[in-house]
XYZ file of C-alpha atoms in Angstrom:
736
model
C -6.816 11.225 40.851
C -10.389 10.953 42.012
C -11.036 10.382 45.689
C -11.366 6.734 46.633
C -9.873 5.444 43.342
C -6.734 3.311 43.138
C -3.644 4.881 41.527
C -2.730 3.629 38.067
C 0.800 3.207 36.634
C 0.737 6.685 35.128
C -0.045 8.217 38.581
C 2.997 6.648 40.312
C 6.385 8.352 40.372
C 8.876 6.643 38.048
C 11.102 5.499 40.940
C 8.174 4.006 42.842
C 6.942 2.173 39.747
C 10.412 0.783 39.102
C 10.749 -0.361 42.721
C 7.391 -2.110 42.573
C 8.276 -3.908 39.316
C 11.671 -4.932 40.682
C 10.066 -6.327 43.809
C 7.619 -8.376 41.777
C 10.352 -9.774 39.536
C 12.777 -10.415 42.363
C 10.180 -12.339 44.333
C 9.885 -14.910 41.581
C 13.282 -16.408 42.438
C 12.008 -17.140 45.929
C 8.894 -18.787 44.510
C 11.062 -21.076 42.421
C 13.140 -21.890 45.495
C 16.468 -21.356 43.734
C 19.246 -19.171 45.021
C 21.405 -17.813 42.169
C 24.985 -19.060 42.245
C 28.043 -16.813 41.912
C 28.239 -17.375 38.126
C 24.642 -16.224 37.653
C 25.185 -13.298 40.048
C 28.298 -12.238 38.091
C 26.431 -12.415 34.774
C 23.538 -10.438 36.285
C 25.954 -7.661 37.320
C 27.357 -7.535 33.764
C 23.782 -7.394 32.448
C 22.941 -4.519 34.803
C 25.800 -2.493 33.273
C 24.054 -2.704 29.867
C 20.711 -1.390 31.124
C 20.483 2.429 31.412
C 18.180 2.478 34.464
C 19.697 -0.470 36.352
C 22.373 -0.338 39.003
C 24.431 -2.960 40.797
C 21.712 -3.134 43.450
C 19.311 -4.390 40.765
C 21.462 -7.420 39.904
C 19.301 -9.609 42.154
C 16.275 -8.937 39.967
C 18.217 -9.800 36.825
C 19.626 -12.906 38.519
C 16.052 -14.115 39.081
C 15.374 -13.678 35.351
C 18.511 -15.724 34.584
C 17.348 -18.404 37.024
C 14.010 -18.547 35.189
C 15.879 -18.769 31.874
C 17.941 -21.697 33.147
C 14.807 -23.484 34.376
C 13.130 -23.021 30.987
C 16.200 -24.357 29.138
C 16.334 -27.479 31.320
C 12.589 -28.178 31.183
C 11.510 -31.406 29.503
C 9.859 -31.138 27.146
C 11.603 -27.946 26.121
C 9.078 -25.145 25.353
C 10.749 -22.002 23.961
C 7.560 -19.921 24.248
C 7.927 -20.052 28.034
C 10.803 -17.586 27.700
C 8.556 -14.858 26.235
C 7.417 -14.034 29.768
C 11.027 -13.269 30.734
C 11.295 -10.814 27.824
C 8.029 -9.091 28.727
C 9.021 -8.873 32.402
C 12.330 -7.299 31.373
C 10.474 -4.681 29.307
C 8.196 -3.955 32.284
C 11.046 -3.736 34.812
C 11.803 -0.053 34.225
C 15.500 -0.869 33.742
C 15.521 -0.385 29.981
C 15.142 3.365 29.546
C 12.485 5.936 28.741
C 9.737 4.467 26.545
C 9.742 7.456 24.237
C 13.498 7.476 23.918
C 13.507 11.167 24.852
C 15.710 10.872 27.939
C 18.705 8.602 27.449
C 18.370 5.256 25.712
C 15.087 3.871 24.386
C 14.092 0.358 25.563
C 14.608 -1.264 22.185
C 18.235 -0.028 22.098
C 19.244 -2.383 24.926
C 17.747 -5.520 23.366
C 20.618 -6.365 20.922
C 23.251 -5.976 23.658
C 21.211 -8.145 26.034
C 20.792 -10.901 23.423
C 24.499 -10.824 22.530
C 25.576 -10.968 26.197
C 23.271 -13.893 26.995
C 24.293 -15.776 23.837
C 27.996 -15.501 24.778
C 27.931 -15.790 28.573
C 24.734 -17.612 29.570
C 25.964 -21.142 28.660
C 28.845 -20.902 31.131
C 26.851 -19.174 33.873
C 23.954 -21.648 33.605
C 26.209 -24.690 33.184
C 24.737 -25.560 29.807
C 27.508 -25.847 27.220
C 26.539 -28.836 25.071
C 25.507 -28.296 21.399
C 21.890 -29.136 22.359
C 22.010 -26.567 25.189
C 23.293 -23.890 22.800
C 20.589 -24.762 20.270
C 17.961 -24.396 22.985
C 19.501 -21.109 24.107
C 19.363 -19.730 20.543
C 15.649 -20.563 20.288
C 15.000 -19.183 23.779
C 16.713 -15.855 23.009
C 14.533 -15.461 19.900
C 11.448 -15.860 22.103
C 12.885 -13.497 24.751
C 13.280 -10.817 22.078
C 9.747 -11.515 20.856
C 8.375 -11.162 24.401
C 10.311 -7.936 24.933
C 9.068 -6.426 21.647
C 5.541 -7.649 22.349
C 5.493 -5.917 25.726
C 6.658 -2.642 24.164
C 4.088 -3.041 21.399
C 1.372 -3.704 24.005
C 2.321 -0.535 25.866
C 2.193 1.470 22.643
C -1.128 -0.131 21.741
C -2.578 0.748 25.144
C -1.487 4.345 24.714
C -2.991 4.329 21.234
C -6.294 2.998 22.545
C -6.371 5.652 25.272
C -5.749 8.351 22.697
C -8.317 6.827 20.365
C -10.970 6.841 23.061
C -10.153 10.473 23.793
C -10.310 11.189 20.059
C -13.688 9.554 19.643
C -14.969 11.412 22.665
C -13.592 14.596 21.158
C -15.284 13.839 17.848
C -18.617 13.211 19.565
C -18.089 16.364 21.536
C -17.347 18.248 18.337
C -20.484 16.985 16.654
C -22.544 17.783 19.730
C -20.929 21.186 20.022
C -21.711 21.936 16.384
C -25.315 21.155 17.141
C -25.503 22.904 20.503
C -22.945 25.652 20.628
C -20.361 26.976 18.189
C -18.335 28.404 21.061
C -18.226 25.031 22.837
C -17.051 23.362 19.625
C -14.308 25.930 19.125
C -12.967 25.372 22.635
C -12.566 21.656 22.112
C -11.301 22.077 18.565
C -8.698 24.687 19.370
C -7.500 23.472 22.776
C -7.727 19.688 22.417
C -4.521 17.552 22.256
C -5.651 15.553 19.207
C -4.920 16.674 15.652
C -8.071 17.402 13.669
C -8.363 18.266 9.980
C -11.495 19.184 8.005
C -11.532 18.645 4.254
C -13.976 18.982 1.391
C -15.344 16.095 -0.605
C -13.157 17.293 -3.491
C -9.935 16.774 -1.546
C -8.988 20.186 -0.153
C -8.059 20.867 3.475
C -10.131 23.761 4.751
C -9.138 23.759 8.414
C -6.474 22.396 10.779
C -6.667 22.679 14.533
C -3.614 23.863 16.534
C -2.716 20.310 17.616
C -2.508 19.215 13.958
C -0.327 22.224 13.130
C 2.048 21.402 15.984
C 2.191 17.781 14.871
C 3.333 18.905 11.412
C 5.914 21.300 12.839
C 3.978 24.462 11.922
C 4.287 27.457 14.207
C 1.049 28.923 12.836
C -1.923 27.841 10.807
C -1.120 27.749 7.058
C -3.170 29.557 4.459
C -6.095 27.367 3.472
C -7.692 25.752 1.509
C -4.893 23.565 0.128
C -4.935 20.159 -1.579
C -4.669 17.192 0.748
C -1.731 15.963 -1.350
C 0.376 18.874 -0.023
C 0.444 17.224 3.391
C 0.987 13.536 2.418
C 4.271 11.768 1.635
C 4.361 10.974 -2.118
C 4.992 7.256 -1.493
C 1.857 7.024 0.685
C -0.483 9.192 -1.355
C -1.866 6.454 -3.620
C -3.077 4.356 -0.663
C -4.349 7.489 1.128
C -6.260 8.663 -1.927
C -7.956 5.254 -2.312
C -9.165 5.392 1.308
C -10.264 9.008 0.815
C -12.395 8.108 -2.212
C -13.983 5.155 -0.392
C -14.955 7.472 2.442
C -16.425 10.084 0.067
C -18.539 7.378 -1.548
C -20.304 6.876 1.757
C -19.398 3.208 2.291
C -18.091 2.990 4.900
C -18.625 6.059 7.043
C -15.247 5.638 8.780
C -11.811 4.517 7.560
C -8.408 4.229 9.267
C -4.965 4.330 7.698
C -1.335 4.987 8.676
C 0.413 7.564 6.477
C 3.381 9.901 6.630
C 2.543 13.583 6.898
C 4.884 16.257 5.561
C 5.255 19.644 7.209
C 6.979 22.743 5.860
C 10.363 21.503 7.115
C 9.881 18.304 5.092
C 10.262 16.297 8.293
C 7.869 13.389 8.025
C 5.600 12.307 10.888
C 3.783 8.993 10.991
C 0.114 9.530 11.765
C -2.784 7.156 12.330
C -5.751 8.830 10.662
C -9.345 7.994 11.497
C -11.476 9.651 8.817
C -15.245 10.128 9.150
C -17.855 11.360 6.743
C -19.893 14.361 8.025
C -23.450 14.723 6.744
C -25.693 17.764 6.765
C -29.190 17.999 8.202
C -30.618 16.318 5.123
C -28.198 13.379 5.424
C -26.131 14.343 2.400
C -22.301 14.134 2.717
C -20.845 17.605 3.250
C -17.319 17.307 4.657
C -14.670 14.877 5.908
C -13.138 15.105 9.348
C -9.863 13.394 10.138
C -8.615 12.688 13.667
C -4.839 12.299 13.599
C -2.781 10.379 16.172
C 1.003 10.713 16.132
C 2.348 7.107 15.951
C 5.921 8.008 15.037
C 7.185 6.317 18.196
C 5.732 3.005 17.125
C 7.460 3.242 13.733
C 10.737 4.318 15.331
C 10.574 1.194 17.483
C 9.861 -0.969 14.466
C 12.765 0.585 12.555
C 15.144 0.063 15.469
C 14.124 -3.557 15.884
C 14.594 -4.182 12.161
C 17.962 -2.446 12.357
C 18.963 -4.538 15.371
C 17.979 -7.766 13.618
C 19.766 -7.005 10.342
C 22.818 -4.932 11.244
C 25.738 -5.762 13.506
C 25.684 -3.372 16.456
C 29.453 -3.268 16.954
C 30.689 -2.671 13.396
C 27.424 -1.298 11.905
C 27.886 -3.754 9.049
C 25.036 -5.911 7.702
C 24.913 -9.266 9.473
C 24.899 -12.893 8.267
C 21.192 -12.822 7.374
C 21.739 -9.827 5.106
C 24.719 -11.592 3.523
C 22.566 -14.557 2.551
C 19.774 -12.281 1.298
C 22.240 -10.227 -0.751
C 23.723 -13.338 -2.368
C 20.252 -14.595 -3.237
C 19.226 -11.207 -4.642
C 22.382 -11.112 -6.757
C 21.473 -14.495 -8.263
C 17.848 -13.455 -8.770
C 18.747 -10.129 -10.382
C 20.322 -9.237 -13.684
C 23.891 -10.222 -12.743
C 25.513 -12.981 -14.782
C 28.302 -13.728 -12.295
C 28.680 -13.352 -8.528
C 31.893 -13.375 -6.490
C 32.327 -13.867 -2.756
C 35.274 -13.374 -0.400
C 34.930 -15.152 2.961
C 37.266 -13.530 5.526
C 38.387 -14.886 8.894
C 40.793 -13.086 11.243
C 43.583 -15.496 12.162
C 43.721 -16.536 15.834
C 41.597 -13.595 16.980
C 40.884 -15.467 20.216
C 44.419 -14.625 21.322
C 43.662 -10.899 21.055
C 40.772 -11.259 23.508
C 42.848 -13.428 25.837
C 45.816 -11.033 25.921
C 44.137 -7.619 25.736
C 40.553 -8.280 26.856
C 37.204 -8.269 25.066
C 36.836 -4.480 25.151
C 40.036 -4.044 23.139
C 38.969 -6.925 20.888
C 35.669 -5.182 20.129
C 37.463 -1.928 19.354
C 39.831 -3.806 17.062
C 36.937 -5.445 15.211
C 35.307 -2.049 14.644
C 38.584 -0.631 13.263
C 39.078 -3.723 11.125
C 35.582 -3.347 9.671
C 36.344 0.269 8.711
C 39.452 -0.831 6.783
C 37.552 -3.581 5.011
C 34.857 -1.087 3.964
C 37.481 1.242 2.533
C 39.436 -1.503 0.746
C 36.303 -3.142 -0.696
C 35.230 0.079 -2.399
C 31.740 -0.222 -3.918
C 31.301 -3.866 -2.949
C 29.073 -4.973 -0.063
C 30.919 -5.772 3.188
C 29.130 -7.767 5.908
C 29.972 -9.306 9.264
C 29.042 -12.979 9.254
C 30.362 -14.018 12.670
C 32.501 -13.033 15.639
C 35.697 -12.399 13.644
C 34.335 -13.378 10.230
C 33.398 -11.044 7.383
C 32.359 -11.309 3.740
C 32.623 -9.160 0.613
C 30.109 -9.653 -2.205
C 30.904 -8.740 -5.817
C 28.214 -8.475 -8.488
C 29.234 -9.197 -12.085
C 33.011 -9.470 -11.503
C 35.217 -9.985 -14.545
C 36.138 -13.521 -13.601
C 38.065 -14.870 -10.643
C 40.894 -12.426 -11.331
C 38.854 -9.424 -10.195
C 37.662 -11.234 -7.057
C 41.268 -12.192 -6.272
C 42.372 -8.590 -6.783
C 39.786 -7.422 -4.247
C 40.994 -10.105 -1.823
C 44.572 -8.882 -2.254
C 43.471 -5.322 -1.451
C 41.747 -6.578 1.684
C 44.864 -8.436 2.847
C 46.993 -5.384 2.123
C 44.605 -3.166 4.087
C 44.913 -5.414 7.133
C 48.704 -5.711 6.933
C 49.440 -2.512 8.895
C 49.042 -2.733 12.712
C 45.968 -1.205 14.376
C 46.278 1.456 17.074
C 43.565 0.715 19.640
C 43.354 1.691 23.320
C 46.847 3.161 23.271
C 48.597 0.095 21.876
C 49.579 -1.315 18.474
C 48.089 -4.673 17.540
C 48.887 -6.586 14.375
C 46.575 -9.203 12.885
C 46.387 -11.262 9.722
C 43.405 -12.774 7.962
C 42.637 -15.707 5.702
C 40.361 -15.269 2.687
C 38.450 -17.869 0.704
C 37.501 -16.859 -2.841
C 34.640 -18.249 -4.906
C 32.837 -17.036 -8.007
C 30.373 -18.513 -10.418
C 27.703 -17.894 -13.002
C 24.175 -17.236 -11.843
C 22.805 -19.538 -14.538
C 24.835 -22.606 -13.479
C 25.444 -22.067 -9.748
C 23.196 -21.455 -6.749
C 23.618 -19.118 -3.730
C 24.132 -21.939 -1.219
C 26.840 -23.581 -3.358
C 28.691 -20.266 -3.783
C 28.721 -19.690 -0.020
C 29.860 -23.266 0.608
C 32.639 -22.907 -1.967
C 33.901 -19.707 -0.325
C 33.866 -21.452 3.064
C 35.825 -24.428 1.697
C 38.404 -22.108 0.120
C 38.675 -20.258 3.441
C 39.523 -23.521 5.206
C 42.265 -24.114 2.613
C 43.697 -20.649 3.231
C 43.738 -21.202 6.989
C 45.364 -24.587 6.437
C 48.260 -22.795 4.725
C 49.023 -20.991 7.979
C 46.835 -17.900 7.573
C 47.611 -14.468 6.184
C 46.842 -15.595 2.656
C 44.013 -16.324 0.226
C 42.869 -19.436 -1.583
C 40.642 -19.798 -4.646
C 38.026 -22.524 -4.708
C 39.028 -25.405 -6.992
C 36.208 -27.828 -7.920
C 38.624 -30.687 -8.664
C 40.387 -30.317 -5.333
C 37.042 -30.075 -3.588
C 35.845 -33.263 -5.256
C 39.050 -35.034 -4.218
C 38.692 -33.913 -0.625
C 35.038 -34.911 -0.602
C 36.044 -38.374 -1.812
C 38.723 -38.573 0.886
C 36.184 -37.528 3.488
C 33.774 -40.222 2.323
C 36.610 -42.768 2.410
C 37.523 -41.678 5.928
C 33.917 -42.054 7.063
C 33.789 -45.668 5.865
C 37.310 -46.406 7.178
C 36.336 -46.139 10.841
C 34.354 -49.388 10.920
C 36.150 -51.277 8.162
C 38.198 -53.406 10.596
C 35.068 -54.563 12.430
C 33.436 -55.334 9.073
C 36.448 -57.542 8.095
C 37.189 -55.614 4.908
C 41.017 -55.774 5.048
C 43.323 -58.398 3.523
C 47.090 -58.983 3.587
C 49.340 -59.604 0.589
C 52.995 -60.617 0.901
C 55.900 -59.342 -1.223
C 59.142 -61.358 -1.158
C 62.423 -60.061 0.302
C 65.092 -61.819 -1.812
C 68.762 -62.459 -1.003
C 70.690 -60.948 -3.951
C 73.571 -63.436 -3.892
C 71.507 -66.585 -4.521
C 67.998 -65.168 -5.272
C 66.417 -67.132 -2.399
C 63.448 -65.790 -0.423
C 64.650 -64.575 2.974
C 61.393 -63.000 4.163
C 58.156 -61.350 3.032
C 56.641 -57.951 3.768
C 52.981 -57.865 4.772
C 51.118 -55.252 2.720
C 47.546 -54.369 3.688
C 44.739 -54.095 1.133
C 41.223 -52.749 1.664
C 38.349 -54.520 -0.068
C 36.079 -51.492 -0.202
C 32.445 -52.461 -0.857
C 31.997 -49.665 -3.434
C 35.471 -48.737 -4.737
C 36.968 -52.203 -4.977
C 40.468 -53.217 -3.862
C 42.450 -50.225 -2.514
C 46.191 -50.107 -1.895
C 47.706 -48.579 1.256
C 48.513 -45.331 -0.536
C 44.787 -44.566 -0.657
C 44.019 -44.929 3.041
C 47.051 -45.276 5.355
C 47.542 -41.496 5.698
C 43.823 -41.074 6.437
C 44.014 -43.832 9.019
C 46.982 -42.196 10.755
C 45.323 -38.771 10.838
C 42.027 -40.122 12.146
C 43.406 -42.572 14.699
C 41.979 -45.562 12.819
C 45.565 -46.760 12.297
C 45.625 -48.153 15.853
C 42.895 -50.813 15.432
C 44.073 -51.438 11.849
C 47.661 -51.935 13.030
C 46.523 -54.400 15.691
C 44.662 -56.399 13.052
C 47.647 -56.434 10.654
C 50.013 -57.597 13.418
C 47.664 -60.365 14.567
C 46.905 -61.576 11.028
C 50.549 -61.511 9.911
C 51.665 -63.460 13.005
C 48.882 -66.028 12.501
C 49.782 -66.666 8.849
C 53.556 -66.639 9.474
C 53.028 -69.225 12.212
C 51.365 -71.511 9.640
C 54.445 -71.195 7.372
C 56.642 -71.983 10.353
C 54.687 -75.153 11.071
C 55.015 -76.224 7.415
C 58.664 -75.232 6.723
C 60.276 -75.329 10.145
C 63.562 -73.440 10.412
C 63.421 -72.612 6.676
C 60.268 -70.540 7.103
C 60.670 -66.868 5.993
C 60.204 -64.084 8.491
C 57.266 -61.715 8.045
C 57.959 -57.975 8.036
C 55.192 -55.709 9.373
C 55.090 -51.921 9.103
C 54.512 -50.071 12.385
C 52.962 -46.598 12.342
C 54.555 -43.748 14.330
C 51.226 -43.579 16.164
C 51.460 -47.212 17.354
C 55.046 -47.503 18.549
C 54.987 -45.137 21.588
C 51.702 -46.570 22.896
C 52.249 -47.947 26.425
C 50.866 -51.410 25.626
C 52.464 -51.951 22.216
C 55.362 -54.172 23.348
C 53.033 -56.323 25.447
C 50.701 -56.663 22.453
C 53.527 -57.926 20.230
C 54.669 -60.453 22.844
C 51.077 -61.619 23.346
C 50.532 -62.178 19.611
C 53.747 -64.233 19.374
C 52.662 -66.344 22.329
C 49.113 -66.849 21.000
C 50.242 -67.928 17.512
C 53.425 -69.790 18.485
C 55.507 -67.728 16.021
C 59.207 -67.571 16.895
C 60.253 -63.964 17.723
C 63.018 -63.971 15.073
C 60.381 -64.810 12.433
C 58.780 -61.368 13.009
C 60.376 -58.154 11.724
C 58.877 -54.755 12.581
C 59.614 -51.901 10.167
C 59.740 -48.401 11.679
C 60.485 -44.975 10.184
C 62.602 -42.097 11.401
C 59.424 -40.160 12.198
C 58.363 -42.919 14.588
C 61.594 -42.541 16.554
C 61.797 -38.753 16.486
C 58.178 -38.217 17.613
C 58.663 -39.363 21.214
C 62.272 -40.542 21.297
C 62.564 -41.691 24.965
C 59.370 -43.789 24.851
C 60.193 -45.131 21.390
C 63.762 -46.106 22.296
C 62.487 -47.954 25.370
C 59.964 -49.834 23.219
C 62.589 -50.767 20.599
C 65.010 -51.994 23.242
C 62.284 -54.143 24.822
C 61.314 -55.606 21.449
C 64.923 -56.446 20.587
C 65.374 -58.051 23.989
C 62.313 -60.193 23.228
C 64.054 -61.472 20.050
C 61.988 -59.524 17.495
C 63.820 -58.292 14.379
C 63.768 -54.503 13.814
C 64.328 -52.649 10.519
C 64.589 -48.925 9.787
C 62.374 -48.224 6.749
C 62.783 -45.549 4.013
C 66.344 -44.817 5.118
C 68.040 -41.839 3.463
C 64.970 -39.601 3.152
C 65.166 -38.052 6.635
C 67.842 -36.460 8.778
C 69.580 -39.549 10.171
C 73.143 -39.119 11.327
C 75.677 -41.874 11.941
C 75.698 -41.136 15.678
C 71.894 -41.329 15.797
C 71.832 -44.561 13.811
C 74.358 -46.191 16.141
C 71.993 -45.705 19.085
C 69.065 -47.470 17.421
C 68.695 -51.151 18.465
C 67.801 -52.267 14.911
C 68.937 -55.261 12.874
C 68.488 -53.905 9.382
C 67.764 -50.859 7.290
C 65.873 -50.478 4.019
C 67.222 -47.957 1.489
C 64.434 -45.803 0.069
C 63.473 -46.625 -3.503
C 64.117 -43.073 -4.733
C 67.872 -43.845 -4.620
C 67.465 -47.273 -6.229
C 65.523 -45.931 -9.207
C 68.664 -44.362 -10.705
C 70.342 -47.789 -10.959
C 67.762 -49.458 -13.208
C 69.502 -48.755 -16.561
C 72.784 -49.853 -18.069
C 74.213 -46.380 -17.468
C 73.364 -45.668 -13.824
C 73.034 -42.278 -12.189
C 76.508 -41.796 -10.704
C 75.162 -39.795 -7.757
C 72.605 -42.450 -6.817
C 75.190 -45.201 -7.256
C 77.615 -43.380 -4.977
C 74.919 -42.724 -2.346
C 73.761 -46.349 -2.318
C 77.327 -47.632 -2.059
C 78.014 -45.301 0.867
C 74.793 -46.276 2.664
C 75.552 -49.997 2.255
C 79.088 -49.554 3.543
C 77.906 -47.508 6.521
C 75.193 -50.032 7.417
C 77.601 -52.973 7.190
C 80.065 -51.099 9.393
C 77.296 -50.988 12.001
C 76.521 -54.682 11.522
C 73.158 -54.049 9.824
C 71.529 -56.020 7.028
C 70.599 -53.861 4.010
C 67.470 -54.170 1.845
C 66.948 -52.179 -1.367
C 63.390 -51.243 -2.354
C 61.919 -50.663 -5.846
C 64.033 -53.283 -7.634
C 62.364 -53.506 -11.038
C 65.091 -54.731 -13.449
C 67.758 -57.422 -13.476
C 70.321 -54.652 -14.085
C 69.339 -53.068 -10.773
C 69.506 -56.389 -8.923
C 72.963 -57.208 -10.254
C 74.344 -53.718 -9.623
C 73.006 -53.758 -6.040
C 74.650 -57.169 -5.503
C 77.995 -55.759 -6.635
C 77.545 -52.794 -4.263
C 77.162 -55.278 -1.400
C 73.422 -54.892 -0.790
C 72.019 -57.950 1.009
C 68.354 -58.121 0.019
C 66.154 -56.768 -2.756
C 62.431 -56.073 -2.875
C 60.356 -55.014 -5.866
C 58.396 -56.053 -8.894
C 61.419 -57.797 -10.468
C 60.998 -60.474 -7.810
C 57.221 -60.546 -8.060
C 54.216 -58.594 -6.903
C 52.624 -59.211 -3.542
C 50.523 -62.372 -3.322
C 48.310 -64.248 -0.853
C 49.586 -66.060 2.220
C 49.121 -69.464 0.618
C 51.842 -68.966 -1.990
C 54.623 -68.018 0.444
C 55.785 -71.586 1.279
C 56.182 -72.286 -2.432
C 58.264 -69.127 -2.859
C 60.598 -70.179 -0.061
C 61.284 -73.550 -1.718
C 62.600 -72.080 -4.966
C 65.073 -69.537 -6.298
C 63.564 -66.417 -7.868
C 65.037 -65.576 -11.271
C-alpha cells in the first residue's frame, strides 16, 4: 500500500473486514430504534448456525437484518424491492463463506437454506401469520435472493473490471514493448498473470503465454501452431468462429465473447476473451491477439443459483417449478398421453412433532430415495413439504399409471430406519391421466390433486383414480353449498306438509313439515339435495331456526281456524341443533310468539342426535317434554337402539324406518319385515309410545300395518306434501 493512501477491502485482514461489516450492519438496528425480541433473537441464532463464517456472537447482526425484514413487510404501501438491500448486506457481511468457494462453503450455497428457514420460521418470529403476511414474505424472500445474487455478481464484476484494466494495460505494454524492446515485451508476456494467445488470420494458434497454459491445465507449452478449434468446446465453436471472422475482417478491431476452453485433460474452463486485430507498420492486419480472463467462478455461481432454484436441496429432487415445466413439455412434445401421480405422506406433521424436524428431514430424504427406485425411469419430483409427484410419458392407459402407484405404495410400506429408530409412514396417491390432444397441463395437475384429496378422504394409505363424473358431481355440490349459505336471508325456502294419518279411521292426526328450496337456477329442490350439505357446513342452524318459526306460525293459523281439532305439526331437528345451549329457549319463545299450544308441536329427532352429546341432549329433551312439546324418535330400527336405552328417552312416539315397511306393500309380504315391524310395534306400545310407519304407498301396506297394531301411517298413499293452506281441509275429511 502506498504511503498516505487509505486501505481498500483487499488490504484488510479477513477478520477485520468481517468485524467492520458486522458493526455496520448491527448499527442499523439502533438507527431504527427497535430492540429485537426473544423470538427474533432465537431465529437469528438458528440462522447463524446455517452460515459457515457466523457464530452465536454474530446473532445480533442477523437479528438486525430480521428487524429490517419485519419493518419492510409491515410497511404501507408494501414495497418488496426494499428487501434487496437486506440480501446485499447479507452477502457483504462476510458470514457466507469464501467467495471463490475454495475454503469451505461458497456464498451461494447458503442462500437456499436461508430462504427455506425464513419462509418457515419468519412468520412466527415476526408475528406475521396471516395469508397476506405470508404472501408478502414470499415476495420479499424473492427480492432478498435477488439482492444477495446481485451483490455477488457485483463483486465478480468488479474483479472482472480490475482484471480487464490490467489486461488492457498489459496489451498496451505489449504493443509498446514490441515497438521499443523485444526483451521488455517478453518479460510482460511470460510473467504476466493474464492469459494471452497469438493466432494467425487463418485460424491457427502460434503462441500461448505461460498464464494461458496454466489456465488450460497444461504443465508446459504445447507444440504449435495448432488450429484454434483444438482449444474450444465444440458447442461454443460456431459462435467463436463467427466472432473470429468478424475480427479478421477488420470491423471492428476488438471483440469480446465468453467461451469454454478445453485443455489436454478435457476439463473445460470458462474464459472471457477480448480479441484484438494487430496491424503491421503498413496498417495491414497481420495477427490476432486474445487476452483471456478466467470467469469460471461466475459460471459456477450461476449454475449453483439455477440448481438452487430448480432442485430441492434436501432430497435433490426437482422442485414444483420443474414439475410444472415437465408436464408442459410432455404435452408439447411427441407424447400422446401423460400420466401423473400426486403423492402426499399421511400425517407427516406428527413425525416432526414426535421426533423433531431433523429426523423428519432425514426421513423425507430416505423416502425420496425409495420413490426414485420404485418409479424406475419415470420423473420423480418434490412438490411441497411432504408432497411428491411422478410423471409418466405415454403410459398405456390408466392401468399402467395405477401399477406405478401401487409400486410406490408398496415401496413405502416397510418402516424406515432413521437416526437409530424405526418409523413407519403411509402415503395417499391421486392418479390422473389424459390425452395431450384433448387435455391441458393445468387440468391434469388439478385432476391429480382432486384424486389425491379423495384418497386422503378414504383414510390414507391408498390411491384413488380421478373420475370426471364424480368430479362434476362434487363441483355441483360445491356450487350448491356456496349458494346455500345465504339462501335463508334471501327467502328461498318453502315448507310443504305431508299428512300423518290414523290407520283405524283414516283421519289426519298431524302433518310433517318438509322443507323445499326454490333455487334460482336449479328450480325446486327436495331436502335430499341439500340437508346433508347444510349439516356439514353449519348452515343447518339458521335453516332449522327458520323451519321451526315458519312451522309454528302456520300451525298457529290452523289452530285458530280448527280449535282443538287442529293437527299437530311435526318438525325435524338436526343433531347439530339439539345440543345447542339456547335451543329449548328458542322453541319456547316461538310457541309464545305464535300462540301455538305446546302439544300441537312435535319435534322429530334421530338416534344420532341423542348419541352425539347424550347428557346435553337428554337434558334438552327432558326440558322440552316438561314444556308440553311432543317428541318422536325418527328412523327407528336403523341404528343401535336397545330397549334399555329407549326406556330412558322422554319421547312420546317413534317412527319405524321405511326400509322395513317396504316389504309389506304386496299381497305376499316379506315375512322377516312383517315380523320385525310387529315386534317393534309391540315393544313401542309396551313403553306407552305411539307408532308411525313411513313409506306407506299401497292400501295393502296400510291395512297390514293396521292389523299389526301400528297407530299412524305416512306416505304417498295418503297424499304427497302440500302447502299450508290445504291442511285445514285435510283435517276435516277422512283420507281413503
